[in-house]
PDB file of C-alpha atoms in Angstrom:
ATOM      1  CA  UNK G   1     -40.514 -10.067 -32.657  1.00 56.00           C
ATOM      2  CA  UNK G   2     -39.052  -6.626 -32.253  1.00 52.00           C
ATOM      3  CA  UNK G   3     -39.447  -6.875 -28.475  1.00 64.00           C
ATOM      4  CA  UNK G   4     -37.544 -10.240 -28.635  1.00 56.00           C
ATOM      5  CA  UNK G   5     -34.961  -8.887 -30.659  1.00 52.00           C
ATOM      6  CA  UNK G   6     -34.408  -5.793 -28.384  1.00 48.00           C
ATOM      7  CA  UNK G   7     -34.349  -8.120 -25.393  1.00 53.00           C
ATOM      8  CA  UNK G   8     -31.531 -10.297 -26.876  1.00 51.00           C
ATOM      9  CA  UNK G   9     -29.700  -6.920 -27.962  1.00 50.00           C
ATOM     10  CA  UNK G  10     -29.923  -5.878 -24.277  1.00 51.00           C
ATOM     11  CA  UNK G  11     -28.482  -9.161 -22.919  1.00 56.00           C
ATOM     12  CA  UNK G  12     -25.664  -9.101 -25.542  1.00 48.00           C
ATOM     13  CA  UNK G  13     -24.521  -5.647 -24.690  1.00 43.00           C
ATOM     14  CA  UNK G  14     -24.954  -6.088 -20.917  1.00 52.00           C
ATOM     15  CA  UNK G  15     -22.749  -9.112 -21.163  1.00 55.00           C
ATOM     16  CA  UNK G  16     -20.154  -7.152 -23.100  1.00 52.00           C
ATOM     17  CA  UNK G  17     -20.270  -4.321 -20.478  1.00 48.00           C
ATOM     18  CA  UNK G  18     -19.875  -6.807 -17.694  1.00 56.00           C
ATOM     19  CA  UNK G  19     -16.963  -8.506 -19.322  1.00 59.00           C
ATOM     20  CA  UNK G  20     -15.140  -5.346 -20.015  1.00 63.00           C
ATOM     21  CA  UNK G  21     -14.985  -4.435 -16.265  1.00 79.00           C
ATOM     22  CA  UNK G  22     -14.456  -7.897 -14.724  1.00 90.00           C
ATOM     23  CA  UNK G  23     -11.043  -9.644 -15.281  1.00 93.00           C
ATOM     24  CA  UNK G  24     -12.395 -12.973 -13.798  1.00 93.00           C
ATOM     25  CA  UNK G  25     -15.334 -13.094 -16.291  1.00 92.00           C
ATOM     26  CA  UNK G  26     -12.931 -12.385 -18.960  1.00 94.00           C
ATOM     27  CA  UNK G  27     -10.668 -15.248 -17.941  1.00 94.00           C
ATOM     28  CA  UNK G  28     -13.791 -17.447 -18.074  1.00 92.00           C
ATOM     29  CA  UNK G  29     -14.902 -16.146 -21.314  1.00 92.00           C
ATOM     30  CA  UNK G  30     -11.560 -16.661 -23.074  1.00 91.00           C
ATOM     31  CA  UNK G  31     -11.148 -20.238 -21.498  1.00 90.00           C
ATOM     32  CA  UNK G  32      -8.243 -19.472 -19.131  1.00 92.00           C
ATOM     33  CA  UNK G  33      -8.008 -21.636 -16.012  1.00 90.00           C
ATOM     34  CA  UNK G  34      -6.844 -18.733 -13.929  1.00 93.00           C
ATOM     35  CA  UNK G  35     -10.474 -18.033 -12.773  1.00 89.00           C
ATOM     36  CA  UNK G  36     -10.512 -21.519 -11.294  1.00 90.00           C
ATOM     37  CA  UNK G  37      -6.917 -22.051 -10.067  1.00 91.00           C
ATOM     38  CA  UNK G  38      -6.216 -18.667  -8.875  1.00 94.00           C
ATOM     39  CA  UNK G  39      -9.455 -16.928  -8.234  1.00 93.00           C
ATOM     40  CA  UNK G  40      -8.807 -14.948  -4.892  1.00 93.00           C
ATOM     41  CA  UNK G  41      -5.408 -13.760  -6.351  1.00 96.00           C
ATOM     42  CA  UNK G  42      -6.805 -12.162  -9.485  1.00 96.00           C
ATOM     43  CA  UNK G  43      -9.758 -10.724  -7.671  1.00 94.00           C
ATOM     44  CA  UNK G  44      -7.239  -8.845  -5.567  1.00 94.00           C
ATOM     45  CA  UNK G  45      -5.240  -7.898  -8.634  1.00 95.00           C
ATOM     46  CA  UNK G  46      -8.025  -5.814  -9.972  1.00 90.00           C
ATOM     47  CA  UNK G  47      -7.757  -3.429  -6.984  1.00 92.00           C
ATOM     48  CA  UNK G  48      -4.009  -3.387  -6.861  1.00 95.00           C
ATOM     49  CA  UNK G  49      -3.407  -2.559 -10.411  1.00 96.00           C
ATOM     50  CA  UNK G  50      -5.404   0.255 -11.972  1.00 91.00           C
ATOM     51  CA  UNK G  51      -6.451  -0.063 -15.486  1.00 91.00           C
ATOM     52  CA  UNK G  52      -5.145   3.503 -16.459  1.00 90.00           C
ATOM     53  CA  UNK G  53      -1.646   2.588 -14.931  1.00 91.00           C
ATOM     54  CA  UNK G  54      -1.027  -0.549 -16.702  1.00 96.00           C
ATOM     55  CA  UNK G  55       0.816  -0.058 -20.126  1.00 96.00           C
ATOM     56  CA  UNK G  56       2.747  -3.376 -20.557  1.00 98.00           C
ATOM     57  CA  UNK G  57       2.243  -6.915 -19.350  1.00 98.00           C
ATOM     58  CA  UNK G  58       4.733  -9.849 -19.572  1.00 98.00           C
ATOM     59  CA  UNK G  59       3.416 -13.454 -19.159  1.00 98.00           C
ATOM     60  CA  UNK G  60       5.811 -16.278 -19.105  1.00 98.00           C
ATOM     61  CA  UNK G  61       3.992 -19.377 -20.255  1.00 96.00           C
ATOM     62  CA  UNK G  62       1.530 -18.879 -22.994  1.00 94.00           C
ATOM     63  CA  UNK G  63      -0.427 -22.034 -22.641  1.00 83.00           C
ATOM     64  CA  UNK G  64      -0.817 -25.129 -24.835  1.00 70.00           C
ATOM     65  CA  UNK G  65       2.139 -27.493 -24.464  1.00 66.00           C
ATOM     66  CA  UNK G  66       2.629 -28.015 -28.144  1.00 57.00           C
ATOM     67  CA  UNK G  67       2.380 -25.750 -31.179  1.00 52.00           C
ATOM     68  CA  UNK G  68      -0.649 -27.757 -32.238  1.00 52.00           C
ATOM     69  CA  UNK G  69      -2.536 -26.650 -29.154  1.00 58.00           C
ATOM     70  CA  UNK G  70      -3.591 -23.397 -30.769  1.00 62.00           C
ATOM     71  CA  UNK G  71      -7.115 -23.327 -29.121  1.00 62.00           C
ATOM     72  CA  UNK G  72      -5.420 -23.499 -25.658  1.00 69.00           C
ATOM     73  CA  UNK G  73      -2.718 -20.798 -26.343  1.00 87.00           C
ATOM     74  CA  UNK G  74      -2.925 -17.111 -25.383  1.00 92.00           C
ATOM     75  CA  UNK G  75      -6.320 -17.260 -23.545  1.00 93.00           C
ATOM     76  CA  UNK G  76      -5.204 -15.457 -20.432  1.00 95.00           C
ATOM     77  CA  UNK G  77      -3.189 -12.985 -22.609  1.00 97.00           C
ATOM     78  CA  UNK G  78      -6.436 -12.199 -24.486  1.00 95.00           C
ATOM     79  CA  UNK G  79      -8.333 -11.630 -21.185  1.00 96.00           C
ATOM     80  CA  UNK G  80      -5.554  -9.376 -19.882  1.00 97.00           C
ATOM     81  CA  UNK G  81      -5.328  -7.366 -23.096  1.00 96.00           C
ATOM     82  CA  UNK G  82      -9.077  -6.882 -23.151  1.00 95.00           C
ATOM     83  CA  UNK G  83      -9.145  -5.760 -19.505  1.00 96.00           C
ATOM     84  CA  UNK G  84      -6.165  -3.494 -19.318  1.00 96.00           C
ATOM     85  CA  UNK G  85      -6.114  -2.412 -23.084  1.00 95.00           C
ATOM     86  CA  UNK G  86      -2.222  -2.486 -23.136  1.00 96.00           C
ATOM     87  CA  UNK G  87       0.615  -4.313 -24.869  1.00 97.00           C
ATOM     88  CA  UNK G  88       1.004  -7.844 -23.749  1.00 98.00           C
ATOM     89  CA  UNK G  89       4.218  -9.684 -24.245  1.00 98.00           C
ATOM     90  CA  UNK G  90       4.482 -13.506 -24.156  1.00 98.00           C
ATOM     91  CA  UNK G  91       7.458 -15.846 -23.506  1.00 98.00           C
ATOM     92  CA  UNK G  92       7.173 -19.633 -24.030  1.00 96.00           C
ATOM     93  CA  UNK G  93       9.497 -22.382 -24.570  1.00 94.00           C
ATOM     94  CA  UNK G  94       7.476 -23.552 -27.586  1.00 92.00           C
ATOM     95  CA  UNK G  95       7.142 -21.341 -30.713  1.00 92.00           C
ATOM     96  CA  UNK G  96       3.954 -19.572 -30.468  1.00 93.00           C
ATOM     97  CA  UNK G  97       4.539 -17.009 -33.242  1.00 93.00           C
ATOM     98  CA  UNK G  98       1.114 -17.746 -34.711  1.00 92.00           C
ATOM     99  CA  UNK G  99      -0.054 -15.326 -32.022  1.00 94.00           C
ATOM    100  CA  UNK G 100       2.274 -12.507 -33.134  1.00 93.00           C
ATOM    101  CA  UNK G 101      -0.609 -10.672 -34.836  1.00 94.00           C
ATOM    102  CA  UNK G 102      -2.236 -10.218 -31.287  1.00 94.00           C
ATOM    103  CA  UNK G 103       0.811 -10.056 -28.923  1.00 97.00           C
ATOM    104  CA  UNK G 104       4.473  -9.568 -28.870  1.00 98.00           C
ATOM    105  CA  UNK G 105       5.814 -13.183 -28.786  1.00 97.00           C
ATOM    106  CA  UNK G 106       9.351 -14.533 -27.837  1.00 98.00           C
ATOM    107  CA  UNK G 107      10.362 -18.097 -27.780  1.00 97.00           C
ATOM    108  CA  UNK G 108      12.853 -19.518 -25.330  1.00 97.00           C
ATOM    109  CA  UNK G 109      13.507 -20.824 -21.729  1.00 97.00           C
ATOM    110  CA  UNK G 110      12.647 -18.333 -18.764  1.00 97.00           C
ATOM    111  CA  UNK G 111      15.977 -19.203 -17.329  1.00 97.00           C
ATOM    112  CA  UNK G 112      17.754 -18.045 -20.440  1.00 98.00           C
ATOM    113  CA  UNK G 113      19.084 -14.505 -19.521  1.00 97.00           C
ATOM    114  CA  UNK G 114      19.861 -13.803 -23.224  1.00 98.00           C
ATOM    115  CA  UNK G 115      16.109 -13.965 -24.153  1.00 98.00           C
ATOM    116  CA  UNK G 116      15.122 -12.267 -20.902  1.00 98.00           C
ATOM    117  CA  UNK G 117      17.445  -9.331 -21.760  1.00 98.00           C
ATOM    118  CA  UNK G 118      16.150  -9.187 -25.244  1.00 98.00           C
ATOM    119  CA  UNK G 119      12.573  -8.719 -23.967  1.00 98.00           C
ATOM    120  CA  UNK G 120      13.793  -6.123 -21.370  1.00 98.00           C
ATOM    121  CA  UNK G 121      15.750  -4.160 -24.263  1.00 98.00           C
ATOM    122  CA  UNK G 122      12.730  -4.287 -26.411  1.00 98.00           C
ATOM    123  CA  UNK G 123      10.131  -3.192 -23.791  1.00 98.00           C
ATOM    124  CA  UNK G 124      12.102  -1.607 -20.931  1.00 96.00           C
ATOM    125  CA  UNK G 125       9.700  -1.843 -18.012  1.00 97.00           C
ATOM    126  CA  UNK G 126       6.542  -3.795 -17.221  1.00 98.00           C
ATOM    127  CA  UNK G 127       3.508  -3.108 -15.009  1.00 98.00           C
ATOM    128  CA  UNK G 128       2.544  -6.769 -14.514  1.00 98.00           C
ATOM    129  CA  UNK G 129       4.657  -9.799 -14.773  1.00 98.00           C
ATOM    130  CA  UNK G 130       3.052 -13.262 -14.489  1.00 98.00           C
ATOM    131  CA  UNK G 131       5.220 -16.297 -14.164  1.00 98.00           C
ATOM    132  CA  UNK G 132       3.051 -19.249 -15.326  1.00 97.00           C
ATOM    133  CA  UNK G 133       5.978 -20.947 -17.125  1.00 96.00           C
ATOM    134  CA  UNK G 134       7.904 -24.116 -16.208  1.00 95.00           C
ATOM    135  CA  UNK G 135       6.671 -24.258 -12.558  1.00 96.00           C
ATOM    136  CA  UNK G 136      10.185 -25.463 -11.655  1.00 97.00           C
ATOM    137  CA  UNK G 137      11.231 -23.957  -8.346  1.00 97.00           C
ATOM    138  CA  UNK G 138      14.780 -22.782  -9.292  1.00 98.00           C
ATOM    139  CA  UNK G 139      13.333 -21.331 -12.619  1.00 98.00           C
ATOM    140  CA  UNK G 140      10.842 -19.297 -10.658  1.00 98.00           C
ATOM    141  CA  UNK G 141      13.586 -17.886  -8.297  1.00 98.00           C
ATOM    142  CA  UNK G 142      16.101 -17.123 -11.225  1.00 98.00           C
ATOM    143  CA  UNK G 143      13.379 -15.326 -13.296  1.00 98.00           C
ATOM    144  CA  UNK G 144      12.142 -13.189 -10.336  1.00 98.00           C
ATOM    145  CA  UNK G 145      15.700 -12.199  -9.383  1.00 97.00           C
ATOM    146  CA  UNK G 146      16.240 -11.175 -13.097  1.00 98.00           C
ATOM    147  CA  UNK G 147      13.160  -9.450 -13.764  1.00 98.00           C
ATOM    148  CA  UNK G 148      11.776  -7.702 -10.595  1.00 97.00           C
ATOM    149  CA  UNK G 149      14.047  -4.782 -11.022  1.00 96.00           C
ATOM    150  CA  UNK G 150      12.334  -4.088 -14.395  1.00 98.00           C
ATOM    151  CA  UNK G 151       8.913  -3.899 -12.950  1.00 98.00           C
ATOM    152  CA  UNK G 152       7.649  -0.315 -12.792  1.00 97.00           C
ATOM    153  CA  UNK G 153       6.868   1.373  -9.345  1.00 95.00           C
ATOM    154  CA  UNK G 154       3.435   0.287  -8.289  1.00 94.00           C
ATOM    155  CA  UNK G 155       3.671  -2.765 -10.652  1.00 97.00           C
ATOM    156  CA  UNK G 156       2.791  -6.248  -9.703  1.00 98.00           C
ATOM    157  CA  UNK G 157       4.747  -9.467  -9.928  1.00 98.00           C
ATOM    158  CA  UNK G 158       2.734 -12.814  -9.844  1.00 98.00           C
ATOM    159  CA  UNK G 159       4.207 -16.447  -9.570  1.00 98.00           C
ATOM    160  CA  UNK G 160       1.641 -19.192 -10.128  1.00 97.00           C
ATOM    161  CA  UNK G 161       1.566 -22.984  -9.367  1.00 96.00           C
ATOM    162  CA  UNK G 162       4.075 -23.194  -6.358  1.00 96.00           C
ATOM    163  CA  UNK G 163       3.701 -26.763  -5.677  1.00 92.00           C
ATOM    164  CA  UNK G 164       6.881 -27.584  -7.561  1.00 94.00           C
ATOM    165  CA  UNK G 165       8.796 -25.261  -5.417  1.00 97.00           C
ATOM    166  CA  UNK G 166       8.648 -27.768  -2.636  1.00 97.00           C
ATOM    167  CA  UNK G 167       9.623 -30.967  -4.567  1.00 97.00           C
ATOM    168  CA  UNK G 168      12.953 -32.292  -5.799  1.00 97.00           C
ATOM    169  CA  UNK G 169      11.423 -33.587  -9.040  1.00 96.00           C
ATOM    170  CA  UNK G 170      10.442 -29.979 -10.092  1.00 96.00           C
ATOM    171  CA  UNK G 171      13.763 -28.507  -9.093  1.00 97.00           C
ATOM    172  CA  UNK G 172      12.282 -27.155  -5.827  1.00 97.00           C
ATOM    173  CA  UNK G 173      13.571 -27.588  -2.377  1.00 97.00           C
ATOM    174  CA  UNK G 174      11.951 -29.410   0.508  1.00 96.00           C
ATOM    175  CA  UNK G 175      14.552 -27.884   2.704  1.00 97.00           C
ATOM    176  CA  UNK G 176      13.173 -24.423   1.870  1.00 96.00           C
ATOM    177  CA  UNK G 177      16.392 -23.191   0.170  1.00 97.00           C
ATOM    178  CA  UNK G 178      16.016 -19.728  -1.290  1.00 95.00           C
ATOM    179  CA  UNK G 179      17.724 -20.620  -4.500  1.00 96.00           C
ATOM    180  CA  UNK G 180      15.052 -23.164  -5.277  1.00 97.00           C
ATOM    181  CA  UNK G 181      11.984 -22.223  -3.320  1.00 98.00           C
ATOM    182  CA  UNK G 182      10.223 -18.846  -4.179  1.00 97.00           C
ATOM    183  CA  UNK G 183       8.174 -18.782  -0.958  1.00 97.00           C
ATOM    184  CA  UNK G 184      11.315 -19.136   1.124  1.00 97.00           C
ATOM    185  CA  UNK G 185      12.814 -16.220  -0.881  1.00 96.00           C
ATOM    186  CA  UNK G 186       9.698 -13.986  -0.672  1.00 96.00           C
ATOM    187  CA  UNK G 187       9.141 -14.851   2.926  1.00 94.00           C
ATOM    188  CA  UNK G 188      12.431 -13.381   3.821  1.00 90.00           C
ATOM    189  CA  UNK G 189      11.458 -10.385   1.820  1.00 92.00           C
ATOM    190  CA  UNK G 190       8.470  -9.556   4.083  1.00 95.00           C
ATOM    191  CA  UNK G 191      10.757  -7.515   6.140  1.00 95.00           C
ATOM    192  CA  UNK G 192      11.265  -5.377   3.064  1.00 96.00           C
ATOM    193  CA  UNK G 193       7.674  -4.056   3.237  1.00 97.00           C
ATOM    194  CA  UNK G 194       8.731  -2.386   6.550  1.00 96.00           C
ATOM    195  CA  UNK G 195      12.342  -1.317   5.281  1.00 96.00           C
ATOM    196  CA  UNK G 196      11.771   2.187   6.342  1.00 95.00           C
ATOM    197  CA  UNK G 197      11.477   1.121  10.105  1.00 95.00           C
ATOM    198  CA  UNK G 198      14.452  -1.147  10.082  1.00 95.00           C
ATOM    199  CA  UNK G 199      17.969  -0.173  11.259  1.00 95.00           C
ATOM    200  CA  UNK G 200      20.585   0.129   8.764  1.00 95.00           C
ATOM    201  CA  UNK G 201      22.586  -2.737  10.192  1.00 95.00           C
ATOM    202  CA  UNK G 202      19.529  -5.082   9.974  1.00 94.00           C
ATOM    203  CA  UNK G 203      18.764  -3.772   6.505  1.00 94.00           C
ATOM    204  CA  UNK G 204      22.056  -4.774   5.201  1.00 93.00           C
ATOM    205  CA  UNK G 205      22.297  -7.978   7.088  1.00 92.00           C
ATOM    206  CA  UNK G 206      18.903  -9.337   5.827  1.00 90.00           C
ATOM    207  CA  UNK G 207      19.606  -7.948   2.231  1.00 90.00           C
ATOM    208  CA  UNK G 208      16.374  -6.223   2.228  1.00 93.00           C
ATOM    209  CA  UNK G 209      14.765  -4.079  -0.473  1.00 93.00           C
ATOM    210  CA  UNK G 210      13.345  -0.647  -0.204  1.00 95.00           C
ATOM    211  CA  UNK G 211      10.739  -0.913  -3.019  1.00 96.00           C
ATOM    212  CA  UNK G 212       8.229  -3.601  -1.992  1.00 97.00           C
ATOM    213  CA  UNK G 213       4.785  -2.306  -1.041  1.00 97.00           C
ATOM    214  CA  UNK G 214       3.135  -5.725  -0.060  1.00 97.00           C
ATOM    215  CA  UNK G 215       3.374  -9.351  -0.433  1.00 97.00           C
ATOM    216  CA  UNK G 216       0.282 -11.743  -0.678  1.00 97.00           C
ATOM    217  CA  UNK G 217       0.587 -15.312  -0.070  1.00 97.00           C
ATOM    218  CA  UNK G 218      -1.953 -17.779  -1.532  1.00 96.00           C
ATOM    219  CA  UNK G 219      -2.373 -21.643  -1.422  1.00 92.00           C
ATOM    220  CA  UNK G 220      -0.633 -22.074  -4.791  1.00 94.00           C
ATOM    221  CA  UNK G 221       0.594 -18.646  -5.830  1.00 97.00           C
ATOM    222  CA  UNK G 222       2.337 -15.522  -4.530  1.00 98.00           C
ATOM    223  CA  UNK G 223       1.793 -11.750  -5.559  1.00 98.00           C
ATOM    224  CA  UNK G 224       4.394  -8.969  -4.804  1.00 98.00           C
ATOM    225  CA  UNK G 225       3.404  -5.423  -5.381  1.00 98.00           C
ATOM    226  CA  UNK G 226       6.288  -3.042  -5.887  1.00 97.00           C
ATOM    227  CA  UNK G 227       6.542   0.494  -4.609  1.00 96.00           C
ATOM    228  CA  UNK G 228       8.549   3.593  -5.152  1.00 94.00           C
ATOM    229  CA  UNK G 229      11.650   3.556  -3.052  1.00 95.00           C
ATOM    230  CA  UNK G 230      10.745   4.275   0.498  1.00 94.00           C
ATOM    231  CA  UNK G 231      12.589   7.055   2.607  1.00 93.00           C
ATOM    232  CA  UNK G 232      14.240   5.399   5.576  1.00 93.00           C
ATOM    233  CA  UNK G 233      13.794   6.707   9.099  1.00 93.00           C
ATOM    234  CA  UNK G 234      17.074   7.665  10.774  1.00 93.00           C
ATOM    235  CA  UNK G 235      18.475   4.975  13.064  1.00 94.00           C
ATOM    236  CA  UNK G 236      18.616   7.371  15.933  1.00 92.00           C
ATOM    237  CA  UNK G 237      14.803   7.964  15.843  1.00 90.00           C
ATOM    238  CA  UNK G 238      14.285   4.086  15.700  1.00 92.00           C
ATOM    239  CA  UNK G 239      16.455   3.494  18.720  1.00 92.00           C
ATOM    240  CA  UNK G 240      15.431   6.437  21.037  1.00 90.00           C
ATOM    241  CA  UNK G 241      13.565   5.784  24.264  1.00 89.00           C
ATOM    242  CA  UNK G 242      10.152   7.039  25.024  1.00 80.00           C
ATOM    243  CA  UNK G 243      11.604   9.792  27.313  1.00 78.00           C
ATOM    244  CA  UNK G 244      13.944  10.814  24.526  1.00 81.00           C
ATOM    245  CA  UNK G 245      11.112  10.878  22.057  1.00 77.00           C
ATOM    246  CA  UNK G 246       9.032  13.059  24.392  1.00 72.00           C
ATOM    247  CA  UNK G 247      11.961  15.481  25.209  1.00 74.00           C
ATOM    248  CA  UNK G 248      12.557  15.905  21.435  1.00 73.00           C
ATOM    249  CA  UNK G 249       8.927  16.850  20.766  1.00 68.00           C
ATOM    250  CA  UNK G 250       8.788  19.115  23.696  1.00 65.00           C
ATOM    251  CA  UNK G 251      11.099  21.509  21.801  1.00 60.00           C
ATOM    252  CA  UNK G 252       9.731  24.752  20.582  1.00 48.00           C
ATOM    253  CA  UNK G 253       7.421  24.348  17.715  1.00 54.00           C
ATOM    254  CA  UNK G 254       6.914  20.623  18.455  1.00 58.00           C
ATOM    255  CA  UNK G 255       4.056  20.755  21.089  1.00 62.00           C
ATOM    256  CA  UNK G 256       1.062  23.009  21.502  1.00 64.00           C
ATOM    257  CA  UNK G 257      -0.152  23.446  25.069  1.00 65.00           C
ATOM    258  CA  UNK G 258      -3.920  23.778  25.112  1.00 69.00           C
ATOM    259  CA  UNK G 259      -6.037  25.889  27.426  1.00 67.00           C
ATOM    260  CA  UNK G 260      -7.397  22.875  29.118  1.00 70.00           C
ATOM    261  CA  UNK G 261      -3.814  21.686  29.946  1.00 64.00           C
ATOM    262  CA  UNK G 262      -3.637  18.974  27.296  1.00 69.00           C
ATOM    263  CA  UNK G 263      -1.017  19.021  24.691  1.00 63.00           C
ATOM    264  CA  UNK G 264      -0.938  18.264  21.008  1.00 68.00           C
ATOM    265  CA  UNK G 265       2.142  17.078  19.097  1.00 63.00           C
ATOM    266  CA  UNK G 266       3.127  18.532  15.829  1.00 64.00           C
ATOM    267  CA  UNK G 267       4.961  15.901  13.917  1.00 57.00           C
ATOM    268  CA  UNK G 268       7.021  18.124  11.531  1.00 53.00           C
ATOM    269  CA  UNK G 269      10.019  16.698   9.822  1.00 48.00           C
ATOM    270  CA  UNK G 270      13.423  17.551  11.277  1.00 48.00           C
TER     271      UNK G 270
END
């Protein structure tokens, strides 16, 4: 009997240990559909957002389409809180204040800038923002444009369930208008990942940002990782020819001439 009891105890604590260090298993454990619908993306999130660097999470869309759906509300928030051990803030169009003993809960539309500003004023910055709200194309764009600036450096912004972004009935745009289709908007921002290499004229023309580290496109979601502002390379260095480049680095202190006749460049800052 004692051996059997010890065996069960080992299984129990092993499972707790696995869950503690595996976000996907936590989604599954708490009954969130994220481990099914967005498995690849959340596997990547674990490597992009370090546990120790995540202090505040905002999720738009708490789950459960009515106040009576208590068993389906807050499941992903519980998994996120367990994994990152941080404050989790939730916004939903339906009153979910019965979860206020576990999370910071706000009620309102994700397009209501008044409620968004209330959340910002209360919590300042976020390390992870997840838009799992209305799934309306124009709502996703408006919310992203309003909240991305309040994402901390190295933070992650996720938008789930993008099929509505391409349909009129869900306020999206089959014509790929940036005001209604978040993929059209983020696709243009791909150049922002390389902003330090782009001339000032093109940077201004394309309305780029200098604080986007990477963008990951998935079948039904998109993930944007923020960076600290990147220092731009001066236009004259971007436009110089190879001969101009070689001449510049042949200056004193830029090139070492080796005994065997080869040269080694010293890439010091000017």
